XYZ file of C-alpha atoms in Angstrom:
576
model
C 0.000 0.000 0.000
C 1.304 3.256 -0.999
C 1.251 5.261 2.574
C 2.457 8.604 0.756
C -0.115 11.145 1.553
C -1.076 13.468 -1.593
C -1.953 17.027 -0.112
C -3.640 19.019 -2.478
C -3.040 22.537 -3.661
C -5.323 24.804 -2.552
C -7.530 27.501 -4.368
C -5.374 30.823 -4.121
C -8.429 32.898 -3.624
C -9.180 30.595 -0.229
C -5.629 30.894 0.473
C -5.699 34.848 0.373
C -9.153 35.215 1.466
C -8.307 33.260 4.795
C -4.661 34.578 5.164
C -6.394 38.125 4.965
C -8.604 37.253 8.284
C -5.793 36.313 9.922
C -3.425 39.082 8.857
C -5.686 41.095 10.150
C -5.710 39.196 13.930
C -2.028 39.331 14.445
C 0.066 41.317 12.152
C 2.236 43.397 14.146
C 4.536 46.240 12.891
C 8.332 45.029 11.883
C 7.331 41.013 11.782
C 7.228 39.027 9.365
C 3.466 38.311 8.235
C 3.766 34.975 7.522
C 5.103 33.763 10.072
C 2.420 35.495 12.409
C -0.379 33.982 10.079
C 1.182 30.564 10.771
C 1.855 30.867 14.670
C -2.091 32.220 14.655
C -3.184 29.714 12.928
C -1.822 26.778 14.377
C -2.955 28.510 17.924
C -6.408 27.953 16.479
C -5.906 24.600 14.849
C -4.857 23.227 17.917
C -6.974 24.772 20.943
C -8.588 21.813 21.135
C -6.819 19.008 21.618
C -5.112 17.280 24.418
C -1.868 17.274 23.637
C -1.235 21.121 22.746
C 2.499 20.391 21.891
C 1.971 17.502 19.813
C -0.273 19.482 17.974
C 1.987 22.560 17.786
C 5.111 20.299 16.479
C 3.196 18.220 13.938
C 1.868 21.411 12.335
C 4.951 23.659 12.271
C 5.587 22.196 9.025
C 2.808 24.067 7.430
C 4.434 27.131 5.819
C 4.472 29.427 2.376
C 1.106 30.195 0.875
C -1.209 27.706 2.768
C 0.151 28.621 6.359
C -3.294 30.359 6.568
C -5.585 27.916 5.026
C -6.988 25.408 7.309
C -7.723 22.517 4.748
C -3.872 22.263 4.935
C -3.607 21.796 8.508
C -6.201 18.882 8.643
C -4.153 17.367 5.420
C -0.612 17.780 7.748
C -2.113 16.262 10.327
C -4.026 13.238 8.462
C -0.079 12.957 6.498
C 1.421 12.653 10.250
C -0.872 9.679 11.196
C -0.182 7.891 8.236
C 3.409 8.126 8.384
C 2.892 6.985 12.143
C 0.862 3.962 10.797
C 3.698 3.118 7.856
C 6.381 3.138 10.880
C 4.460 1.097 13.403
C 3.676 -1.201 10.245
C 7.148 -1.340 9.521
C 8.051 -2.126 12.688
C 6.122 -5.466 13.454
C 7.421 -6.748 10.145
C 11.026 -6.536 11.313
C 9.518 -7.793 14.987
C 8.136 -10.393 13.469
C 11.225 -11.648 11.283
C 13.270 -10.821 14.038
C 11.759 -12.832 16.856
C 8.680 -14.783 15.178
C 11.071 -17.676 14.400
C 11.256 -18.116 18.475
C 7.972 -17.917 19.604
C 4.881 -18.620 17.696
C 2.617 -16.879 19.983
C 4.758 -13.341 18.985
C 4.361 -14.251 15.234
C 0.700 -14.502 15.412
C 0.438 -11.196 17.359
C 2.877 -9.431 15.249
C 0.998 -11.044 12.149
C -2.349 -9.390 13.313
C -1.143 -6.377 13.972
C 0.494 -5.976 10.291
C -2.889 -7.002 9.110
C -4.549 -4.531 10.999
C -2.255 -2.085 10.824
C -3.106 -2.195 6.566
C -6.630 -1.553 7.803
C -5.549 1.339 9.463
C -3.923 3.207 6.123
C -6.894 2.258 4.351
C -8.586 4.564 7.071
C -6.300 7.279 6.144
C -6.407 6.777 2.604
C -9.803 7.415 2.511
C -9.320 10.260 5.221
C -6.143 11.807 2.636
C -8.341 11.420 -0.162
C -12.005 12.780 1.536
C -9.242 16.372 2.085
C -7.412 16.278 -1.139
C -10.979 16.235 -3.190
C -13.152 18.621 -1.179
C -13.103 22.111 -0.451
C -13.125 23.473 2.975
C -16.775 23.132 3.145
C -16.733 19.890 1.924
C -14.140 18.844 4.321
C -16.321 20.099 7.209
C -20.000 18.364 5.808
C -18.216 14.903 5.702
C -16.641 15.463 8.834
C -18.666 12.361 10.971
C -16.562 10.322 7.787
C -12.904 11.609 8.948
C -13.876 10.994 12.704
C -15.324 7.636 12.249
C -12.117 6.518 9.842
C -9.663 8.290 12.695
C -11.285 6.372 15.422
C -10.983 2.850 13.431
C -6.914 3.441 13.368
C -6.943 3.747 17.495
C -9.556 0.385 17.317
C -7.193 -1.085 14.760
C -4.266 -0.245 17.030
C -5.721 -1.289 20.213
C -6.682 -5.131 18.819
C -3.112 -4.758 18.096
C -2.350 -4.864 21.617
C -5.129 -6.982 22.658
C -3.293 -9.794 20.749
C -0.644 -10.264 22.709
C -1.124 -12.672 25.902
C 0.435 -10.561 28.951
C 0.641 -13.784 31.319
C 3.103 -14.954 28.649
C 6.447 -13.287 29.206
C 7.793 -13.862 25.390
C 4.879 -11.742 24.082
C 4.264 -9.652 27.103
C 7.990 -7.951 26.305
C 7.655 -7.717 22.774
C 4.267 -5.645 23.452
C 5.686 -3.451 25.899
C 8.618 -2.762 23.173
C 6.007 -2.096 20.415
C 3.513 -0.193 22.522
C 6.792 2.465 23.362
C 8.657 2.985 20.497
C 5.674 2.985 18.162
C 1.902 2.398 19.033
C 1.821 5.009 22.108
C 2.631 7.582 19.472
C 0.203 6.226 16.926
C -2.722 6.924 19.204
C -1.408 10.605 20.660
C -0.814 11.794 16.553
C -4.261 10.349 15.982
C -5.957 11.223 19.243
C -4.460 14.800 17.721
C -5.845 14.623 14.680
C -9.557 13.415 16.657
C -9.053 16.381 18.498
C -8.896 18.850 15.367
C -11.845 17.201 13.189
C -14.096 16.660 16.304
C -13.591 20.827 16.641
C -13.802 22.238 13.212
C -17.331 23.601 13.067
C -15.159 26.514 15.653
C -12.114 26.783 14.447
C -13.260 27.414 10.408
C -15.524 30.253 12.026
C -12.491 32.228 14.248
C -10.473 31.242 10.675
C -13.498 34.417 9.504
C -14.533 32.106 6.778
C -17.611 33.080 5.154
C -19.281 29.105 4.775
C -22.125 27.499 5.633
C -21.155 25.860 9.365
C -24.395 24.699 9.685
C -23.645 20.844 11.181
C -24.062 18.606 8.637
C -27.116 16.404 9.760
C -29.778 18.476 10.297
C -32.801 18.125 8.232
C -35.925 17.796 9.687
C -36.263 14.408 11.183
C -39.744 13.716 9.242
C -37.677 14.037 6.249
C -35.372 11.133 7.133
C -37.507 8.450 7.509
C -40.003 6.690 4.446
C -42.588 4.814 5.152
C -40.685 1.523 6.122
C -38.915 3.430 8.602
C -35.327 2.639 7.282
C -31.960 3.892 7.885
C -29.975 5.867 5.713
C -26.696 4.280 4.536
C -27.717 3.436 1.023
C -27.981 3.699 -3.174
C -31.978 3.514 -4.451
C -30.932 0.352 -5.975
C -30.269 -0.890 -2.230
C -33.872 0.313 -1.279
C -35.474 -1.509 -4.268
C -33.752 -4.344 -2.895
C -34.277 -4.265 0.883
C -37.998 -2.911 0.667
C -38.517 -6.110 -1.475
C -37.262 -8.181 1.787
C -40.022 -7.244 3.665
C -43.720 -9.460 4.486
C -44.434 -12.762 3.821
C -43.272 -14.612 0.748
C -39.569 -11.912 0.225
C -37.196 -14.838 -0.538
C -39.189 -15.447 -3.853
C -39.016 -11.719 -4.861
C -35.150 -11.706 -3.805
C -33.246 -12.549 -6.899
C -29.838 -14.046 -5.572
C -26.542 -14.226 -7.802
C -25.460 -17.221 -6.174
C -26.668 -19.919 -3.946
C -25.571 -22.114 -1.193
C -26.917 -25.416 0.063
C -25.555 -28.164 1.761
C -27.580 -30.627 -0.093
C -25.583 -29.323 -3.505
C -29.108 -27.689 -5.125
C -27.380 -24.406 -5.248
C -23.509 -23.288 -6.792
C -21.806 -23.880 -4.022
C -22.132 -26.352 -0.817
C -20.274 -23.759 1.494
C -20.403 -20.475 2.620
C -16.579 -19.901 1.782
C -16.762 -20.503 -1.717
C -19.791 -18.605 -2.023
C -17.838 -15.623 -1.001
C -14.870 -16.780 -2.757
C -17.080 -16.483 -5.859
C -16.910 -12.468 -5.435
C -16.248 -10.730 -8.986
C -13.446 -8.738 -8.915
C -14.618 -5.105 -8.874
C -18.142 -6.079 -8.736
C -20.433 -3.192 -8.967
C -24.144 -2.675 -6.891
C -25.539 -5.640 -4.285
C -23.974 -9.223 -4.523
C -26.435 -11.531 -2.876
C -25.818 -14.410 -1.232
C -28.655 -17.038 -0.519
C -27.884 -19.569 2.277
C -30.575 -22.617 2.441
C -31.417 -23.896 5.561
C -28.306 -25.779 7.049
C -25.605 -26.148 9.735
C -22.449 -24.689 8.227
C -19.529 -25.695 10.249
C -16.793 -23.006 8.611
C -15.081 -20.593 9.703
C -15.227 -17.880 7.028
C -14.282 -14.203 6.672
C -15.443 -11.897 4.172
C -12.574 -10.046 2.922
C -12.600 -6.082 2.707
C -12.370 -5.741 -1.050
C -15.755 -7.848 -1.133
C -17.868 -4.849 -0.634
C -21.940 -4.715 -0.392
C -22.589 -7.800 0.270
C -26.435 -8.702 1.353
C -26.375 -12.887 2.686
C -29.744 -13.955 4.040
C -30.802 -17.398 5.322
C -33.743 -19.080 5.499
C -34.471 -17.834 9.055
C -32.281 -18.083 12.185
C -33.479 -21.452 13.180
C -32.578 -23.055 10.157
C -29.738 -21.196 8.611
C -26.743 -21.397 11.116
C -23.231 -21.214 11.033
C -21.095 -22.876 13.701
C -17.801 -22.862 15.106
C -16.014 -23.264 18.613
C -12.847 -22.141 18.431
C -11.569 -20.413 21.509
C -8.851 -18.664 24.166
C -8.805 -21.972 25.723
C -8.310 -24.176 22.737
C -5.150 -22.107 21.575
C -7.187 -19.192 19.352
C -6.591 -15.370 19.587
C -9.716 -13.711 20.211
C -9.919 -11.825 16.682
C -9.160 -15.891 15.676
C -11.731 -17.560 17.516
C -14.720 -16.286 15.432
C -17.028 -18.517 13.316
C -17.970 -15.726 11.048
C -16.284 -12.303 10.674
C -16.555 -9.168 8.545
C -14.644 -6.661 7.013
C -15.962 -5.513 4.382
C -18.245 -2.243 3.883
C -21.447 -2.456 3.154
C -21.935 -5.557 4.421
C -25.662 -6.684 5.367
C -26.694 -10.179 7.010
C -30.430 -11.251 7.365
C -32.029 -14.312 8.979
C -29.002 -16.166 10.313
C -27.343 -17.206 13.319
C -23.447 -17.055 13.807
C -22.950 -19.363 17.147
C -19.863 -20.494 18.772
C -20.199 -23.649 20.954
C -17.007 -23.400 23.178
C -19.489 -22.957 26.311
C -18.455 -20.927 29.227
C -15.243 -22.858 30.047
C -13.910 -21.707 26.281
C -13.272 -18.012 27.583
C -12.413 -15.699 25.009
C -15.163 -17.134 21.839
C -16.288 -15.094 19.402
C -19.275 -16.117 17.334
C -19.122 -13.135 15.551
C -16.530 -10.468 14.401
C -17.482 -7.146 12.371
C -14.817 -4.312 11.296
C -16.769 -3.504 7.999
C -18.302 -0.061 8.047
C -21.718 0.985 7.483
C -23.101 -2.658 8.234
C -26.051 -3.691 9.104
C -26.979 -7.390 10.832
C -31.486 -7.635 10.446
C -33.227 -10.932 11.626
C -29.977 -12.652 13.072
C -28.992 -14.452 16.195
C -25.170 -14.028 17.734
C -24.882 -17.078 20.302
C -22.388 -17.516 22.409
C -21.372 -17.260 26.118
C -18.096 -14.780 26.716
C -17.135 -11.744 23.640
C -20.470 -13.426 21.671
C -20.510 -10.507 19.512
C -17.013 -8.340 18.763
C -17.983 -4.816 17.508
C -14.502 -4.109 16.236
C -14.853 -1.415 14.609
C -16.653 1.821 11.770
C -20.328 1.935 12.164
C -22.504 -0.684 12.927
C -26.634 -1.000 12.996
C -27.998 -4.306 14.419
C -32.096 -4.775 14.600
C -34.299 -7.481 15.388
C -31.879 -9.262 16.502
C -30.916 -12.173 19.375
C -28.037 -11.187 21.271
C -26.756 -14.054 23.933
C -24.033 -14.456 25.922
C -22.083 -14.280 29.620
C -19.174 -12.047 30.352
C -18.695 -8.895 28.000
C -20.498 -10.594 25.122
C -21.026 -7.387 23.194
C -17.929 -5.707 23.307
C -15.633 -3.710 21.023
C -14.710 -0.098 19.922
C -16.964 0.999 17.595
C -20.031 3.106 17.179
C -22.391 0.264 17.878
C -26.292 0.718 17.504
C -28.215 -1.905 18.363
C -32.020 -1.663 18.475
C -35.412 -3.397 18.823
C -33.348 -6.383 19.618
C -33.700 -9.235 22.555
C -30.495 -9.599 24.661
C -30.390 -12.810 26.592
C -28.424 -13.770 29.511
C -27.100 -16.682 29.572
C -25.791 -19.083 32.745
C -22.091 -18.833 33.246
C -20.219 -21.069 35.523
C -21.023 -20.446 39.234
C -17.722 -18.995 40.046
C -18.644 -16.201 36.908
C -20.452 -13.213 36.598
C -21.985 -11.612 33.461
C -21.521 -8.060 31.682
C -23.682 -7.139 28.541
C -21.370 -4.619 27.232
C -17.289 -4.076 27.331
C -16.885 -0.898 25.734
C -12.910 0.234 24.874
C -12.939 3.661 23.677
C -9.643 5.086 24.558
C -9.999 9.004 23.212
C -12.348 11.132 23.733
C -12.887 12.363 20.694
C -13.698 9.169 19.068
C -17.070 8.580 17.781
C -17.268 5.256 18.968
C -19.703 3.394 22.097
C -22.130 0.923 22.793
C -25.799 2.126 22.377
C -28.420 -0.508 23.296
C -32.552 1.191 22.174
C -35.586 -0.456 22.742
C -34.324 -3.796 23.433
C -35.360 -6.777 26.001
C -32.473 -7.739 28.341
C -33.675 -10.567 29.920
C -32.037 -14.209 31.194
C -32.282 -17.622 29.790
C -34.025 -20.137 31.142
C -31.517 -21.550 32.696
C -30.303 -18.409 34.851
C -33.259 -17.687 36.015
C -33.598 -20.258 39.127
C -30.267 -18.892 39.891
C -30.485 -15.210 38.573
C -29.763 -13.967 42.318
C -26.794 -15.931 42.869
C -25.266 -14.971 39.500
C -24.365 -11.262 39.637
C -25.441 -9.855 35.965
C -24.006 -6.427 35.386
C -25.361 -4.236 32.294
C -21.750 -3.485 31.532
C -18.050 -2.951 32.480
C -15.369 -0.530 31.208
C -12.839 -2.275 29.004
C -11.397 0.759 28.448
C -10.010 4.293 30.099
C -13.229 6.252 28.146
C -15.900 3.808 28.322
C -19.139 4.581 26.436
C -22.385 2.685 27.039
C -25.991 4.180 26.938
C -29.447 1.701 27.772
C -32.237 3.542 26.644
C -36.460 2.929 26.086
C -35.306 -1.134 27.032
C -37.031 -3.058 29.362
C -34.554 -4.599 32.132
C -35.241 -7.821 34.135
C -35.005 -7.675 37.656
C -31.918 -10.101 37.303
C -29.614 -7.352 36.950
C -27.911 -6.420 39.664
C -28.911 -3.320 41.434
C -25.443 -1.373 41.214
C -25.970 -1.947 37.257
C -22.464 -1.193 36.201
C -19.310 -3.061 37.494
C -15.554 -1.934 37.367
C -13.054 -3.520 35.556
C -11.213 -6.710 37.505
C -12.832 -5.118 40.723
C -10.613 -2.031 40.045
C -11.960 1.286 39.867
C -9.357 2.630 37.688
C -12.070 4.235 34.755
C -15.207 5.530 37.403
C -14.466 8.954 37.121
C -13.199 8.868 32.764
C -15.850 6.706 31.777
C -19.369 8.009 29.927
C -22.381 5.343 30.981
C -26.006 6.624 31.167
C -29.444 5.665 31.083
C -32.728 6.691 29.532
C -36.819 5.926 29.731
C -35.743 2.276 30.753
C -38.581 0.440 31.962
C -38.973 -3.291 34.211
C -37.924 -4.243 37.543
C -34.253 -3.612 36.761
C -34.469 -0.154 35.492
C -34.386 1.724 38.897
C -31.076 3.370 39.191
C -31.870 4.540 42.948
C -28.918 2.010 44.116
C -26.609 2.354 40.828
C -23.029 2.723 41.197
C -21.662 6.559 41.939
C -19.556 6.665 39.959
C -18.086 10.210 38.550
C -18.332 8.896 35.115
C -22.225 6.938 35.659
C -24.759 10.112 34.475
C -27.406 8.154 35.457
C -30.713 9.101 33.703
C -29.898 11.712 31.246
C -31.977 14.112 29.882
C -34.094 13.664 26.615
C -31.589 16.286 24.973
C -28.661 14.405 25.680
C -30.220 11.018 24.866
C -30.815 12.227 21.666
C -26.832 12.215 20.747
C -27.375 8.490 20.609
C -29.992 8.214 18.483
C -29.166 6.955 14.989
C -29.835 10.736 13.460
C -26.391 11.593 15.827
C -24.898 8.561 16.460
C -24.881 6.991 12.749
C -23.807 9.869 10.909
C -22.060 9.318 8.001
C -21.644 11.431 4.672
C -22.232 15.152 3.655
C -25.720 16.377 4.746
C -26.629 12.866 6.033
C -28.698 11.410 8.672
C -27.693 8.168 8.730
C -28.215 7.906 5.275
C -26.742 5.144 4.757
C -28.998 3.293 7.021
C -32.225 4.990 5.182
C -30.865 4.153 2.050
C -30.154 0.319 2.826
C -33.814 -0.609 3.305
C -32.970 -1.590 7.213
C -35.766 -1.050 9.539
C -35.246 1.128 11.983
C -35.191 4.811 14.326
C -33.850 7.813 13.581
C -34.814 9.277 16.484
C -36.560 7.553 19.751
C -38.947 4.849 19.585
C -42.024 6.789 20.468
């Protein structure tokens, strides 16, 4: 991959016009103007983010004509990650040869993390590109894009680190190495470049730049939503398509370009070669039928297989299996039956299971990285990580949800709605958590948001649904972000409703978790956790930043248009 980053010239008359505004701020008698444009400028650049010097050395290197254009700030900065990315990149492929010939458990984690870290720069190519091609007011419509793509690179980098085992010493000093000489300044160039994009509704307006700043997603509501009621994310072709999908009788309307079946009446026997089967630059939907069937694979759609829409023939009779796990020898990105990363990606009346039972630990059933995805009709079974929200935006409804300990986990933004979430029995000595949330910056987009769901136990917890403490969530990470809203909660959870991390406290005050119009016995927060960071029930105004309209932005004067667009039932706003 070519990690060069391409900054684009910018329009003189932009150049001028802003360098005029500025000129005008700080031009002192006797010193030289461009230099004062450039100190003034990055002063406003950077007033936002958390590491002020960072910020100040990465954009120093902004001089000559565009020191007073802000488009060529945000391309510096973007240009800065990458080359962060290429040199962390860089360095697990000479980690790798240098010590993956010793220890096999380095060479897979080093292995990932090059994987991952190619992920990343496709991020930032799409970020480079998104500033190279758009004026400054494009730049600043598309800007839920750039934050969603920055926040993938920290959710790439932290799986990174989550692959190494730090009870083994071999890969436990090969991480530390890694995380100091490279990833630790991945994040803090990224977390800088967060920190500008998250802010640059203000600084474009003290840059005295006559545009429209209006944010970018706000038509009227009523204008967002058709009469299905679906998300945004899509082309008309996709609404054709999806709007056929719904009643009785859709799989006969659904016209499939290929078909599996175990019994050999379609192309293909297997799920695997079904994907496999993936033109090469394929243009629109490529459907994938799946007859009823246990499919024992272990498959992963690959990120150049884009728009994918695979539907079963319900979730009790189209299922794919697998039960790999921590315990028998898997990484956790490994040990999942089915995972995703791909854009576009859409999955309808399945179920992804993994079988490894409580005793398997880490067991994904299924992984998702692909942005703009959407999962309609399907069941995730498992017991711990069930469902790994990895990262980009994610929209899950009507869906089964089941698990133990942190069995919807990840860093990404994570919608899931109108959905059943079943707890399942753990082993005695266990406890369950919903939700393991691990956003790390605070400008990242990312969280768990669970609306108008059912969080109830299995029938096997619930003799015992007193003597098993079930938690709604725990912080897997420093900035935590988890919201329960208009969901009814069983009495089975447990009354503080949050619990910390290993029974430390190390997040309660950093962490964001919060509750909204909840209803059922387990709803009452009057003996929740207080905890700095627990907001407890939050006003209708701030609930509304997690509705899809906020939450799923994505695009220039969007409302989750890509989930309207994709024919996906669903809210824009709240339920009611």
């Amino acid at each position: 991959m070519n990690g060069k980053v391409i900054i684009s010239v910018v329009s003189l008359i932009l150049v001028v016009g802003v360098a005029i505004g500025v000129v005008v701020a700080v031009h002192k008698k006797g010193e030289d103007p461009e230099i004062q444009i450039q100190q003034r400028s990055v002063q406003i650049v950077c007033q936002n983010a958390e590491d002020q010097k960072l910020c100040h050395d990465t954009l120093k290197s902004v001089n000559g004509p565009a020191c007073g254009d802000p488009k060529a700030y945000i391309a510096a900065v973007v240009k800065a990650t990458t080359d962060s990315v290429i040199k962390a990149f860089n360095m697990s492929d000479r980690l790798s040869t240098e010590y993956g010939s010793k220890d096999n458990g380095v060479k897979m984690a080093l292995d990932d993390c090059k994987d991952l870290l190619e992920f990343a720069m496709d991020s930032l190519e799409m970020s480079t590109n998104l500033v190279r091609d758009n004026n400054i007011q494009g730049v600043h419509s598309q800007t839920p894009d750039l934050r969603n793509w920055l926040s993938a690179v920290i959710s790439y980098k932290q799986s990174c680190m989550e692959g190494f085992d730090d009870t083994k010493d071999g890969e436990k000093k090969i991480k530390d190495q890694f995380q100091v000489q490279s990833l630790d300044n991945l994040q803090k160039i990224t977390g800088v470049a967060l920190d500008i994009v998250s802010g640059l509704s203000n600084i474009l307006q003290q840059f005295n730049l006559k545009l429209d700043l209006k944010p970018a997603s706000r038509r009227l509501l009523a204008d967002d939503i058709d009469d299905e009621g679906f998300p945004s994310w899509f082309s008309g072709s996709d609404r054709k398509l999806l709007a056929s999908m719904q009643g009785k009788g859709w799989r006969t309307r659904v016209k499939a370009n290929v078909i599996v079946a175990k019994d050999g009446s379609g192309q293909f026997k297997t799920i695997k070669d079904a994907i496999a089967s993936y033109p090469k630059g394929n243009k629109g939907r490529y459907v994938i039928y799946v007859k009823a069937g246990v499919y024992d694979e272990y498959i992963t759609v690959p990120k150049d297989a884009v728009n994918i829409l695979m539907y079963g023939d319900g979730p009790q009779k189209t299922i794919v299996t697998g039960k790999k796990s921590y315990t028998s020898g898997y990484k956790t990105m490994h040990s999942a039956t089915f995972a995703n990363t791909a854009p576009g990606f859409i999955g309808k009346a399945m179920t992804f299971e993994n079988t490894a039972g409580p005793d398997g630990h880490q067991a994904v059933a299924f992984r998702n990285q692909g942005d703009a995805t959407a999962m309609v009709g399907c069941h995730f079974v498992g017991y711990q990580d069930t469902l790994y929200v990895q990262s980009n935006r994610q929209f899950y409804r009507n869906c089964v949800i089941s698990g133990t300990i942190d069995f919807i986990f990840g860093a990404s933004p994570a919608l899931i709605q109108h959905s059943v979430i079943i707890v399942r029995k753990p082993n005695m000595k266990q406890f369950n958590t919903v939700t393991a949330d691990g956003t790390e910056q605070q400008s990242m987009n990312t969280g768990i948001v669970i609306q108008d769901c059912q969080i109830v136990p299995e029938n096997q917890l619930y003799p015992v649904r007193f003597q098993i403490k079930s938690y709604l969530g725990r912080p897997w990470k420093y900035l935590a972000r988890t919201v329960v809203m208009e969901s009814t909660i069983g009495d089975f959870i447990h009354p503080d409703g949050w619990v910390p991390w290993d029974n430390k406290q190390d997040f309660e005050n950093t962490l964001y978790y919060a509750e909204y119009a909840n209803t059922g016995p387990g709803a009452d927060v009057s003996k929740r956790i207080k905890w700095k960071g627990y907001h407890g029930v939050i006003s209708k105004a701030e609930a509304t930043k997690f509705t899809a309209v906020e939450f799923m932005k994505a695009g220039p004067n969007s409302s989750a248009a890509w989930l309207k667009a994709s024919h996906v039932p669903h809210y824009l706003g709240f339920k009611a």
